[in-house]
């Protein structure tokens, strides 16, 4: 009896400390959640149902949802959301790359003298440029020279800490201020990006025009070879995962589908030129067969624990845009000299239907490389047992092998965490960029689900549609998280 | 760190050059921002980076055109209150979840953690409707209250508190201290690094917040900085040089905070995610 009373007492004390959170949870999570579910099935429109006109709400069943699903705009916005999420693999690669570079930088007093000499040379050089070009023309080179020299000396002195600080800076300040800043950077007439890009593109156009034959044959050929190499490499990896039982049929199937997708696009783009399409398909098929039939050389004891599946999915997703670009180069490369006959115009970035999304992804990448993800990778890298690398060195492993057989699989849990968080975040993302940089345009090309919900909920005032869309989003987040947790964190050993 | 033998080989001038170039890419947009903030109105439409002459008067101009100090004060007050409340409520909950023993504790903890997965967008519209009902639209309270509770903060502080030795609570308990006394006098002081980390995160997140103030605030005098700055980039007028001066003034304090607190922050990120 006294035991039960003390149990009760302890529970009450425990809940007492939770009280503020419980109240907050009720008021700002549970009640809104229930209301949102309710609103999604009504025809609540702020123009008809407000405090001035108390028209009764009508239950409309699934009407809001059918309206959403039958409207092409909704699918367009959903597609935009997923398109922007394609930046995630690159952000992961960037963070990992930055972390790898940072761990290589060590504190070496001996390097200081060299850095000082180099920094002095850079400074003298930029001062000379300043004197020759004048403040207005060349001042910026002086500014960058000064900054670069300071960074170099600081980087050597602090053993790389200053680089980490500077990499993290864009993420730390990311918000309305930096989005406004990038909007100005992207301005096609007055922004610095196109200002810097124009001479580069002119030079490229001149080179292409000078040697049209080389480019019309070389570009498709080189892209084709690169694409086949990449695809083969990934196919072999998939095959190895299958053999090691590191991945189930679902993951391997998905990986293979991600490889075939660009091939399909290639055939579509090649369209009319039948013989070339057949040739490309034959080469691809041969590559796949070669890559998967011959079992890749098993490599050392360290590959026993293999990469988690979600890390593999991130990798496969990252290959798709790369392969697509290469496939486009194969399909259209022959026409390159004709296309640049009048020079290359720099893109209109945020004002162009096709470029607006890549522009936003590029900015997001800038902010994401040095983000929390990089910090997590740094921690993950320092947790890898050095013995693994020592064993690999004894087997004479190349740096690439060291990375793909030790670093990448060992970091799989971190990659998994980053991937899941990135997916949850990405599905809800894009509001601020759309609101500040593009207002969702041009022609809705940067309107994501979250911006759509904002527009419906707060500008047109159709709360029913907005809530229904929010619940579709909820379902997506839920299903994707569930899939991730079910399949994403599997390792060969556990 | 991974491999001493290769490290010395690779930490040469080439590596440092790569790092400096990458750092310059990261800093480049900020350089452009600062340089543009010194331009004149006509120069701001010119793609060249350098201003003809550094116009320091752009900065006082910002204060004349928009109530910049008022906006900044709004941001600081709201973010400050949110930080204070959220750290306090999270510490309370974290204490209960990490140091107190009671039946069903861990089940409730994981349920609470699960709410982190709920997309905030789902709650957005009803929360706004609730705010309308409670008359909290266009009030600071309406900005502060919904942000005063956080499952993430609870989780982060719980991870910190789990690392504090048990013997300390037990000693205090033998001395006859109440649970509240133990929380206030023993655990809170010992969780200071965690509290500071959470405080930085919360403050930053709310200093940047744009969505919620945008829909909640109607009176211009109550706008926080991110919403207020948009006056320089609206349909009515574009003043890029003033906008950049305002953005510079809103970003520079962040950079200073960051440089001083980065060690704390990085530790906090690693404890919050890797050990969890």
XYZ file of C-alpha atoms in Angstrom:
770
model
C 0.000 0.000 0.000
C 2.708 2.465 0.958
C 4.582 1.413 -2.154
C 1.665 2.419 -4.344
C 1.314 5.707 -2.521
C 4.957 6.507 -3.033
C 4.562 5.532 -6.695
C 1.718 7.994 -7.005
C 3.722 10.670 -5.221
C 6.676 10.180 -7.514
C 4.474 10.276 -10.597
C 2.863 13.482 -9.406
C 6.256 15.080 -8.753
C 7.486 13.942 -12.154
C 4.399 15.292 -13.904
C 4.591 18.487 -11.838
C 7.903 19.348 -13.447
C 6.325 18.594 -16.825
C 3.273 20.762 -16.225
C 4.294 23.806 -18.310
C 5.235 21.555 -21.219
C 2.007 19.602 -20.980
C -0.016 22.803 -21.052
C 2.010 24.093 -23.978
C 1.630 20.803 -25.797
C -2.142 20.864 -25.323
C -2.543 24.481 -26.377
C -0.111 24.634 -29.278
C 0.121 21.074 -30.562
C -2.791 18.822 -29.705
C -5.666 21.284 -30.021
C -4.337 22.830 -33.272
C -3.686 19.360 -34.638
C -7.263 18.276 -33.945
C -8.629 21.555 -35.304
C -6.536 21.258 -38.436
C -7.899 17.771 -39.044
C -11.424 19.085 -38.573
C -10.887 22.111 -40.827
C -9.521 19.895 -43.603
C -13.016 18.395 -43.973
C -14.936 21.684 -43.972
C -15.478 24.424 -46.516
C -14.036 27.101 -44.207
C -13.343 30.140 -46.336
C -12.331 33.291 -44.519
C -14.402 35.402 -46.935
C -17.617 33.605 -46.042
C -17.015 32.420 -42.492
C -15.646 35.166 -40.303
C -16.612 37.131 -37.211
C -18.759 39.487 -39.284
C -20.685 36.843 -41.177
C -21.249 33.846 -38.966
C -22.283 31.501 -41.763
C -22.279 27.956 -40.421
C -19.409 25.739 -41.521
C -20.322 22.890 -43.816
C -18.749 19.451 -43.725
C -17.657 18.532 -47.208
C -16.068 15.158 -46.588
C -13.097 14.526 -48.828
C -13.988 17.324 -51.228
C -10.932 19.421 -50.302
C -8.666 16.481 -50.921
C -10.241 15.591 -54.249
C -9.985 19.257 -55.241
C -6.272 19.174 -54.450
C -5.621 15.917 -56.225
C -7.528 16.923 -59.346
C -5.761 20.270 -59.674
C -2.554 20.146 -61.702
C -1.168 23.120 -59.725
C -1.039 21.029 -56.574
C 1.006 18.335 -58.315
C 3.187 21.037 -59.802
C 3.911 22.454 -56.319
C 4.465 18.994 -54.888
C 6.897 18.338 -57.729
C 8.694 21.608 -56.953
C 9.054 20.565 -53.330
C 10.644 17.277 -54.331
C 12.792 18.964 -56.967
C 14.263 21.321 -54.396
C 14.952 18.321 -52.155
C 17.269 16.959 -54.854
C 19.783 19.437 -53.464
C 20.035 17.315 -50.318
C 22.570 14.745 -51.649
C 24.803 17.584 -52.780
C 24.510 19.299 -49.422
C 25.453 16.007 -47.759
C 28.402 15.566 -50.117
C 29.480 19.151 -49.504
C 29.315 18.847 -45.727
C 31.191 15.567 -45.807
C 33.816 16.992 -48.148
C 34.284 20.054 -45.950
C 34.581 17.873 -42.849
C 37.130 15.621 -44.564
C 39.199 18.621 -45.599
C 39.007 20.127 -42.125
C 40.312 16.980 -40.435
C 43.299 17.055 -42.766
C 44.367 20.502 -41.594
C 46.673 20.217 -38.627
C 48.504 22.699 -36.466
C 52.037 22.846 -37.752
C 54.236 25.681 -36.477
C 56.744 24.951 -39.243
C 54.144 25.934 -41.846
C 53.716 29.360 -40.327
C 56.775 30.848 -41.986
C 55.676 29.613 -45.387
C 52.164 30.960 -44.822
C 53.531 34.336 -43.757
C 55.659 34.546 -46.891
C 52.736 33.516 -49.098
C 50.367 35.948 -47.357
C 52.871 38.786 -47.795
C 53.202 37.942 -51.492
C 49.416 37.905 -51.900
C 49.164 41.253 -50.143
C 51.900 42.839 -52.228
C 50.290 41.422 -55.345
C 46.865 42.813 -54.510
C 48.381 46.196 -53.572
C 50.093 46.234 -56.964
C 46.798 45.412 -58.683
C 45.174 48.194 -56.675
C 47.819 50.702 -57.794
C 47.532 49.636 -61.416
C 43.730 49.438 -61.591
C 42.573 52.117 -59.166
C 40.221 51.811 -56.224
C 36.995 51.625 -58.213
C 38.151 48.967 -60.664
C 40.550 46.795 -58.699
C 39.633 47.600 -55.101
C 37.693 44.378 -54.763
C 40.782 42.324 -55.625
C 42.628 44.140 -52.898
C 39.823 43.388 -50.418
C 39.858 39.700 -51.317
C 43.654 39.583 -51.238
C 43.669 41.099 -47.766
C 40.983 38.693 -46.579
C 42.692 35.681 -48.144
C 46.061 36.531 -46.616
C 44.489 36.984 -43.172
C 42.630 33.695 -43.494
C 45.764 31.851 -44.526
C 47.823 33.061 -41.575
C 44.878 32.525 -39.227
C 44.232 29.079 -40.640
C 47.800 27.951 -40.117
C 47.945 29.476 -36.627
C 44.671 27.938 -35.434
C 45.094 24.601 -37.169
C 42.008 25.069 -39.301
C 39.573 26.360 -36.685
C 39.149 29.615 -38.562
C 38.113 27.727 -41.703
C 35.492 25.850 -39.732
C 34.212 29.156 -38.373
C 33.979 30.665 -41.843
C 32.303 27.576 -43.329
C 29.695 27.661 -40.577
C 29.007 31.371 -40.962
C 26.488 31.168 -43.868
C 24.409 28.626 -41.972
C 24.485 30.656 -38.780
C 23.310 33.823 -40.471
C 20.916 32.057 -42.872
C 17.551 33.740 -42.733
C 15.666 36.575 -44.287
C 18.805 38.730 -44.365
C 20.839 36.302 -46.448
C 17.903 35.470 -48.733
C 17.484 39.161 -49.498
C 21.212 39.354 -50.080
C 21.143 36.467 -52.566
C 18.177 37.934 -54.360
C 20.382 40.934 -55.100
C 23.360 38.727 -55.991
C 21.238 36.918 -58.583
C 19.901 40.098 -60.187
C 20.694 39.590 -63.897
C 21.403 43.295 -64.600
C 22.909 44.637 -61.379
C 24.024 41.534 -59.487
C 27.659 40.501 -59.191
C 27.090 36.889 -60.225
C 26.218 37.584 -63.847
C 28.740 40.420 -63.860
C 31.447 37.877 -63.113
C 29.908 35.182 -65.292
C 29.545 37.178 -68.517
C 33.262 37.328 -69.456
C 33.736 33.655 -68.551
C 30.823 32.599 -70.739
C 32.087 34.794 -73.580
C 35.463 33.108 -73.384
C 33.836 29.675 -73.431
C 31.731 30.632 -76.433
C 34.815 31.901 -78.256
C 36.695 28.659 -77.630
C 33.750 26.557 -78.811
C 33.379 28.629 -81.963
C 37.074 28.360 -82.677
C 36.961 24.543 -82.685
C 33.408 23.517 -83.546
C 34.335 20.021 -84.702
C 36.166 19.146 -81.493
C 33.202 20.156 -79.379
C 30.369 18.781 -81.472
C 31.994 15.340 -81.340
C 34.007 15.574 -78.131
C 31.344 16.796 -75.734
C 28.796 14.033 -76.407
C 31.529 11.409 -76.546
C 33.184 12.496 -73.287
C 29.850 12.898 -71.478
C 28.783 9.502 -72.716
C 31.942 7.845 -71.468
C 31.653 9.632 -68.112
C 27.993 8.675 -67.764
C 28.691 5.039 -68.540
C 31.608 4.997 -66.083
C 29.473 6.538 -63.329
C 26.564 4.212 -63.994
C 28.845 1.203 -64.111
C 30.504 2.173 -60.873
C 27.143 2.520 -59.132
C 25.836 -0.715 -60.674
C 28.865 -2.565 -59.304
C 28.285 -1.097 -55.875
C 24.667 -2.207 -55.974
C 25.743 -5.654 -57.056
C 28.221 -5.842 -54.189
C 25.554 -4.803 -51.680
C 23.322 -7.514 -53.028
C 26.063 -10.135 -52.725
C 27.014 -9.026 -49.210
C 23.348 -9.018 -48.214
C 23.866 -5.423 -47.140
C 20.784 -4.297 -48.996
C 17.447 -5.938 -49.671
C 15.645 -6.195 -53.013
C 13.817 -2.938 -52.323
C 16.944 -0.882 -51.905
C 18.742 -2.479 -54.835
C 15.629 -2.132 -57.003
C 15.340 1.520 -56.103
C 19.010 2.049 -56.831
C 18.673 0.347 -60.205
C 15.570 2.395 -61.004
C 17.502 5.567 -60.214
C 20.130 4.443 -62.717
C 17.673 3.556 -65.466
C 15.775 6.844 -65.134
C 18.533 8.965 -66.721
C 18.983 6.325 -69.406
C 15.289 6.628 -70.199
C 15.581 10.395 -70.446
C 18.568 10.008 -72.712
C 16.613 7.799 -75.116
C 13.735 10.274 -74.980
C 16.005 13.212 -75.763
C 17.767 11.361 -78.538
C 14.291 10.654 -79.879
C 14.621 11.013 -83.619
C 18.124 9.710 -84.043
C 17.232 6.058 -83.834
C 20.607 4.487 -84.542
C 22.325 6.596 -81.871
C 19.668 5.711 -79.313
C 20.088 2.046 -80.066
C 23.852 2.369 -79.804
C 23.642 4.200 -76.486
C 21.194 1.653 -75.107
C 23.440 -1.195 -76.263
C 26.499 0.408 -74.640
C 24.607 1.019 -71.407
C 23.225 -2.494 -71.361
C 26.678 -3.913 -72.035
C 28.120 -1.786 -69.257
C 25.528 -2.911 -66.762
C 25.941 -6.538 -67.722
C 29.714 -6.400 -67.545
C 29.572 -4.586 -64.252
C 27.143 -6.887 -62.563
C 27.907 -10.277 -64.051
C 31.562 -10.231 -63.131
C 31.579 -10.210 -59.368
C 33.721 -7.324 -58.179
C 36.900 -8.277 -56.350
C 36.091 -8.687 -52.670
C 38.243 -6.292 -50.745
C 39.807 -6.843 -47.345
C 38.137 -7.517 -44.041
C 36.988 -3.967 -43.414
C 34.114 -3.987 -45.899
C 32.194 -6.453 -43.737
C 30.194 -3.671 -42.147
C 28.565 -1.947 -45.027
C 26.963 1.389 -45.608
C 23.445 1.964 -44.361
C 20.748 1.918 -46.983
C 19.722 5.527 -46.547
C 23.282 6.609 -47.195
C 23.054 4.581 -50.408
C 19.773 6.187 -51.355
C 21.281 9.617 -50.802
C 24.125 8.618 -53.073
C 21.807 7.213 -55.748
C 19.648 10.347 -55.644
C 22.746 12.460 -56.037
C 23.781 10.506 -59.129
C 20.475 11.131 -60.901
C 20.991 14.854 -61.603
C 24.620 14.214 -62.539
C 23.649 11.483 -64.998
C 20.810 13.612 -66.337
C 23.172 16.484 -67.069
C 25.573 14.088 -68.774
C 22.716 12.506 -70.703
C 21.574 15.943 -71.838
C 25.122 16.683 -72.963
C 25.154 13.450 -74.970
C 21.801 14.225 -76.548
C 22.373 17.883 -77.355
C 26.167 18.170 -77.418
C 26.352 17.863 -81.197
C 24.372 21.065 -81.566
C 26.600 22.956 -79.135
C 28.625 25.046 -81.629
C 25.462 26.171 -83.416
C 23.828 27.069 -80.097
C 26.658 29.346 -79.006
C 27.114 31.007 -82.372
C 25.812 34.280 -80.897
C 27.667 33.883 -77.594
C 26.231 32.541 -74.332
C 23.853 34.664 -72.327
C 24.209 34.348 -68.539
C 21.007 32.946 -67.035
C 18.231 35.163 -65.752
C 18.325 33.127 -62.488
C 15.288 33.922 -60.353
C 13.404 35.393 -63.280
C 13.664 32.322 -65.464
C 11.285 29.394 -65.193
C 14.004 26.770 -65.643
C 16.745 28.498 -63.616
C 14.799 29.691 -60.559
C 14.874 26.338 -58.779
C 18.578 25.645 -59.435
C 19.315 29.189 -58.230
C 17.536 28.544 -54.941
C 19.264 25.171 -54.606
C 22.636 26.787 -55.162
C 21.990 29.317 -52.418
C 20.767 26.590 -50.081
C 23.918 24.618 -50.835
C 26.048 27.618 -49.905
C 24.283 27.777 -46.551
C 24.216 24.012 -46.012
C 27.803 22.950 -46.628
C 29.179 24.319 -43.372
C 26.028 23.671 -41.362
C 25.351 21.478 -38.351
C 25.758 18.555 -40.739
C 29.434 19.361 -41.177
C 29.843 19.523 -37.397
C 28.170 16.114 -37.087
C 30.443 14.659 -39.751
C 33.472 16.090 -37.945
C 32.386 14.316 -34.782
C 31.668 11.133 -36.744
C 35.071 11.199 -38.416
C 36.889 11.524 -35.106
C 34.976 8.470 -33.838
C 36.247 6.125 -36.551
C 38.765 3.738 -34.991
C 42.234 4.452 -36.473
C 42.980 0.711 -36.586
C 40.661 0.394 -39.586
C 42.804 2.797 -41.576
C 45.986 1.109 -40.391
C 44.697 -2.255 -41.577
C 43.718 -0.710 -44.905
C 47.160 0.846 -45.291
C 48.771 -2.516 -44.706
C 46.628 -3.952 -47.500
C 47.824 -1.130 -49.706
C 44.431 0.505 -50.145
C 44.173 3.587 -52.335
C 42.616 6.763 -50.901
C 39.434 6.035 -52.870
C 39.230 2.538 -51.402
C 39.872 3.913 -47.931
C 36.972 6.296 -48.376
C 34.434 3.883 -49.890
C 35.292 0.920 -47.670
C 35.952 2.600 -44.325
C 34.933 6.234 -44.076
C 31.609 6.111 -45.935
C 30.252 2.942 -44.238
C 31.487 4.066 -40.825
C 29.690 7.371 -41.232
C 26.440 5.685 -42.302
C 24.629 6.424 -38.997
C 25.472 10.132 -39.280
C 24.400 10.159 -42.920
C 21.175 8.457 -41.914
C 20.428 11.109 -39.285
C 21.218 13.945 -41.693
C 19.165 12.356 -44.479
C 16.066 11.827 -42.322
C 16.241 15.333 -40.899
C 16.892 16.728 -44.372
C 13.833 14.960 -45.807
C 11.546 16.132 -42.998
C 12.906 19.635 -43.327
C 12.879 19.641 -47.110
C 9.216 18.646 -47.328
C 8.306 21.663 -45.227
C 10.855 23.956 -46.813
C 10.955 26.684 -49.388
C 8.550 29.149 -47.790
C 11.023 31.894 -46.965
C 12.851 31.672 -50.272
C 9.593 31.802 -52.171
C 8.156 34.662 -50.136
C 11.302 36.790 -50.181
C 13.084 35.949 -53.406
C 10.509 34.995 -56.017
C 6.956 35.242 -54.622
C 6.632 31.667 -55.800
C 7.250 32.501 -59.440
C 8.003 32.675 -62.232
C 4.825 30.825 -63.224
C 4.799 28.949 -59.940
C 8.157 27.306 -60.529
C 9.367 27.992 -56.974
C 6.043 27.554 -55.163
C 6.522 24.702 -52.731
C 3.913 22.975 -50.630
C 4.648 25.244 -47.675
C 4.284 28.417 -49.733
C 1.062 27.054 -51.224
C -0.310 26.434 -47.721
C 0.626 29.971 -46.735
C -1.075 31.438 -49.806
C -4.255 29.417 -49.324
C -4.320 29.945 -45.563
C -3.402 33.588 -45.268
C -3.896 35.316 -48.608
C -6.832 33.705 -50.385
C -8.160 32.548 -47.004
C -9.368 29.124 -48.100
C -8.557 27.405 -44.826
C -10.153 24.120 -45.851
C -7.827 23.628 -48.817
C -4.835 24.842 -46.837
C -5.511 22.383 -44.023
C -6.065 19.546 -46.453
C -2.747 20.355 -48.121
C -1.077 20.469 -44.702
C -2.412 16.995 -43.962
C -1.143 15.668 -47.264
C 2.224 17.042 -46.215
C 1.849 15.403 -42.827
C 1.107 12.072 -44.445
C 4.166 12.423 -46.682
C 6.453 13.279 -43.764
C 5.029 10.378 -41.812
C 5.373 7.796 -44.577
C 8.858 8.898 -45.591
C 10.063 8.933 -41.970
C 8.572 5.519 -41.396
C 10.255 4.124 -44.508
C 13.505 5.711 -43.451
C 13.392 4.229 -39.990
C 12.250 0.861 -41.249
C 14.785 0.460 -44.046
C 17.232 3.295 -43.774
C 19.287 2.395 -40.732
C 20.065 -1.166 -41.622
C 23.676 -2.232 -41.544
C 25.094 -5.544 -42.626
C 26.224 -6.358 -39.140
C 23.128 -5.525 -37.152
C 42.550 13.147 -36.689
C 41.760 10.018 -38.616
C 45.225 9.137 -39.694
C 48.336 10.875 -38.398
C 50.629 9.475 -41.070
C 48.692 10.873 -43.983
C 47.738 14.036 -42.210
C 51.216 15.517 -42.193
C 51.629 14.645 -45.823
C 48.433 16.377 -46.848
C 48.431 19.420 -44.588
C 50.590 21.284 -47.084
C 50.233 24.621 -48.813
C 47.903 23.091 -51.387
C 45.360 22.154 -48.743
C 45.521 25.583 -47.152
C 45.039 27.205 -50.536
C 41.917 25.119 -51.132
C 40.603 26.042 -47.696
C 41.234 29.750 -48.233
C 39.480 29.683 -51.617
C 36.485 27.877 -50.096
C 36.419 30.317 -47.187
C 36.452 33.226 -49.619
C 33.480 31.688 -51.447
C 31.632 31.469 -48.139
C 32.493 35.046 -47.201
C 32.116 36.538 -50.696
C 28.401 37.367 -50.452
C 29.011 39.116 -47.127
C 31.815 41.173 -48.675
C 29.452 42.238 -51.445
C 26.800 43.075 -48.832
C 29.140 45.356 -46.867
C 30.567 47.028 -49.976
C 27.097 47.646 -51.419
C 25.943 49.152 -48.144
C 28.382 52.020 -48.783
C 27.175 52.745 -52.315
C 24.917 55.563 -53.444
C 21.467 54.875 -54.860
C 22.660 55.039 -58.477
C 25.808 53.033 -57.785
C 23.710 50.270 -56.263
C 22.298 49.603 -59.739
C 25.821 49.150 -61.083
C 27.257 45.633 -60.975
C 30.783 46.776 -60.025
C 31.667 45.685 -56.489
C 33.378 48.790 -55.165
C 31.519 51.983 -54.270
C 32.995 55.155 -55.785
C 33.286 56.679 -52.339
C 32.379 55.068 -49.035
C 29.092 56.671 -48.003
C 28.947 56.181 -44.259
C 25.821 58.321 -44.181
C 23.856 55.329 -45.519
C 23.779 53.920 -42.011
C 22.137 56.920 -40.287
C 19.848 57.056 -43.321
C 18.522 53.591 -42.471
C 17.484 54.825 -39.048
C 15.694 57.787 -40.637
C 13.741 55.775 -43.191
C 12.596 52.852 -41.021
C 12.395 52.594 -37.221
C 15.377 50.249 -37.265
C 16.074 50.459 -33.529
C 12.432 49.745 -32.770
C 12.465 46.694 -35.066
C 15.717 45.487 -33.517
C 14.339 45.989 -30.026
C 11.205 44.017 -30.980
C 13.340 41.177 -32.261
C 15.561 41.202 -29.187
C 12.649 41.353 -26.727
C 10.666 38.582 -28.406
C 13.685 36.326 -28.972
C 14.918 37.054 -25.449
C 11.638 36.145 -23.779
C 11.200 33.037 -25.910
C 14.726 31.958 -25.008
C 14.193 32.528 -21.291
C 10.875 30.684 -21.194
C 11.921 27.857 -23.455
C 15.143 27.167 -21.581
C 13.222 27.184 -18.303
C 10.350 24.917 -19.380
C 12.758 22.583 -21.180
C 15.008 22.358 -18.127
C 12.027 21.496 -15.930
C 10.893 18.743 -18.265
C 14.420 17.493 -18.847
C 14.945 17.213 -15.095
C 11.811 15.135 -14.749
C 12.796 12.920 -17.689
C 16.401 12.402 -16.638
C 16.706 12.581 -12.828
C 13.325 11.591 -11.399
C 12.092 8.005 -11.331
C 8.409 7.574 -12.015
C 6.315 4.950 -13.740
C 5.698 5.533 -17.443
C 8.392 8.176 -17.636
C 10.262 6.841 -20.654
C 7.099 6.067 -22.602
C 5.930 9.652 -22.172
C 9.374 10.899 -23.100
C 9.380 9.062 -26.414
C 5.850 10.212 -27.156
C 6.926 13.779 -26.519
C 9.994 13.287 -28.679
C 7.727 12.016 -31.442
C 5.995 15.386 -31.605
C 9.230 16.740 -33.086
C 8.245 14.880 -36.254
C 4.967 16.770 -36.601
C 5.314 19.333 -39.365
C 4.767 22.779 -37.921
C 2.783 23.749 -41.016
C -0.103 21.494 -39.995
C -0.578 23.451 -36.776
C -0.025 26.850 -38.343
C -3.541 27.751 -39.446
C -5.438 26.534 -36.351
C -2.863 28.143 -34.062
C -3.495 31.408 -35.864
C -7.249 30.931 -35.470
C -6.727 30.292 -31.746
C -4.719 33.493 -31.545
C -7.592 35.347 -33.205
C -10.020 33.924 -30.616
C -7.756 34.810 -27.704
C -7.178 38.318 -29.057
C -3.441 37.705 -29.232
C -2.999 38.725 -32.859
C -0.663 41.714 -33.133
C 0.668 41.239 -29.590
C 4.127 40.248 -28.443
C 2.523 37.557 -26.311
C 1.192 35.918 -29.461
C 4.738 35.654 -30.774
C 6.262 34.475 -27.500
C 3.814 31.927 -26.110
C 3.663 29.363 -28.938
C 7.468 29.262 -29.024
C 7.933 28.895 -25.275
C 7.832 25.096 -25.310
C 10.116 22.795 -27.206
C 10.505 19.048 -27.487
C 13.921 19.572 -29.037
C 15.090 21.672 -26.082
C 13.810 19.082 -23.649
C 15.663 16.385 -25.536
C 18.920 18.347 -25.671
C 18.910 19.203 -21.967
C 17.955 15.647 -21.026
C 21.072 14.432 -22.837
C 23.152 16.891 -20.808
C 21.535 16.043 -17.494
C 21.965 12.303 -18.014
C 25.699 12.962 -17.885
C 25.649 14.466 -14.385
C 26.703 11.954 -11.682
C 23.830 10.456 -9.693
C 25.737 10.737 -6.422
C 25.120 14.472 -6.373
C 21.310 14.167 -6.166
C 21.592 11.413 -3.602
C 23.877 13.463 -1.366
C 21.481 16.386 -1.547
C 18.526 14.087 -0.871
C 20.232 12.751 2.293
C 20.713 16.358 3.399
C 16.931 16.692 3.172
C 16.684 18.846 0.059
C 13.382 18.813 -1.843
C 13.218 17.837 -5.519
C 12.812 21.480 -6.416
C 15.897 22.467 -4.360
C 17.939 19.736 -6.047
C 16.792 20.953 -9.456
C 17.452 24.601 -8.721
C 20.639 24.411 -6.650
C 22.391 21.290 -7.968
C 21.272 20.289 -11.446
C 20.683 23.681 -13.054
C 24.150 25.090 -12.217
C 25.762 21.873 -13.436
C 23.832 21.937 -16.752
C 25.092 25.399 -17.633
C 26.854 24.375 -20.866
C 23.652 22.711 -22.055
C 21.520 25.660 -21.058
C 23.820 28.034 -22.926
C 23.767 25.865 -26.050
C 19.986 25.687 -26.059
C 19.803 29.416 -25.377
C 21.961 30.176 -28.433
C 19.894 27.906 -30.681
C 16.595 29.266 -29.462
C 17.691 32.861 -29.629
C 19.041 32.480 -33.147
C 15.988 30.653 -34.421
C 13.659 33.311 -33.089
C 15.815 36.245 -34.080
C 15.495 34.955 -37.647
C 11.846 34.026 -37.464
C 9.838 35.449 -40.328
C 6.784 33.321 -41.056
C 4.946 33.684 -37.761
C 5.557 37.426 -37.185
C 4.602 38.031 -40.815
C 1.119 36.623 -40.290
C 0.690 37.756 -36.666
C 1.851 41.369 -36.606
C -0.224 44.148 -38.148
C 1.216 47.292 -36.534
C 4.435 48.425 -38.173
C 5.946 49.508 -34.835
C 5.701 45.924 -33.603
C 7.474 44.286 -36.552
C 10.619 42.346 -35.772
C 13.718 43.015 -37.845
C 13.323 40.324 -40.550
C 9.825 41.550 -41.406
C 10.749 45.215 -41.029
C 13.741 44.998 -43.369
C 11.424 44.025 -46.203
C 10.370 47.685 -46.470
C 13.550 48.260 -48.464
C 12.601 45.545 -50.926
C 8.909 45.969 -51.596
C 6.715 46.741 -54.579
C 6.735 50.384 -53.537
C 10.451 50.815 -53.750
C 13.844 49.211 -53.975
C 16.688 50.747 -52.016
C 19.408 48.158 -52.357
C 22.115 50.239 -50.687
C 19.962 50.927 -47.604
C 18.708 47.356 -47.569
C 22.288 46.114 -47.467
C 23.157 48.596 -44.722
C 20.194 47.294 -42.699
C 21.074 43.676 -43.418
C 24.675 44.350 -42.411
C 23.524 45.810 -39.118
C 21.275 42.827 -38.453
C 23.880 40.217 -39.399
C 27.023 41.657 -37.790
C 25.801 41.137 -34.180
C 25.129 37.500 -35.096
C 28.646 37.078 -36.409
C 30.074 38.539 -33.200
C 27.878 36.302 -31.024
C 28.921 33.337 -33.112
C 32.653 33.978 -32.888
C 32.471 34.167 -29.103
C 30.174 31.213 -28.541
C 31.123 28.790 -31.324
C 32.901 26.332 -29.050
C 29.762 25.959 -26.910
C 27.587 25.662 -29.952
C 29.612 22.935 -31.627
C 29.706 20.877 -28.452
C 25.972 21.257 -28.099
C 25.267 20.093 -31.649
C 27.408 17.019 -31.144
C 25.827 16.088 -27.828
C 22.321 16.700 -29.139
C 22.576 14.446 -32.150
C 25.420 11.976 -31.943
C 24.821 10.652 -28.475
C 21.063 10.644 -28.972
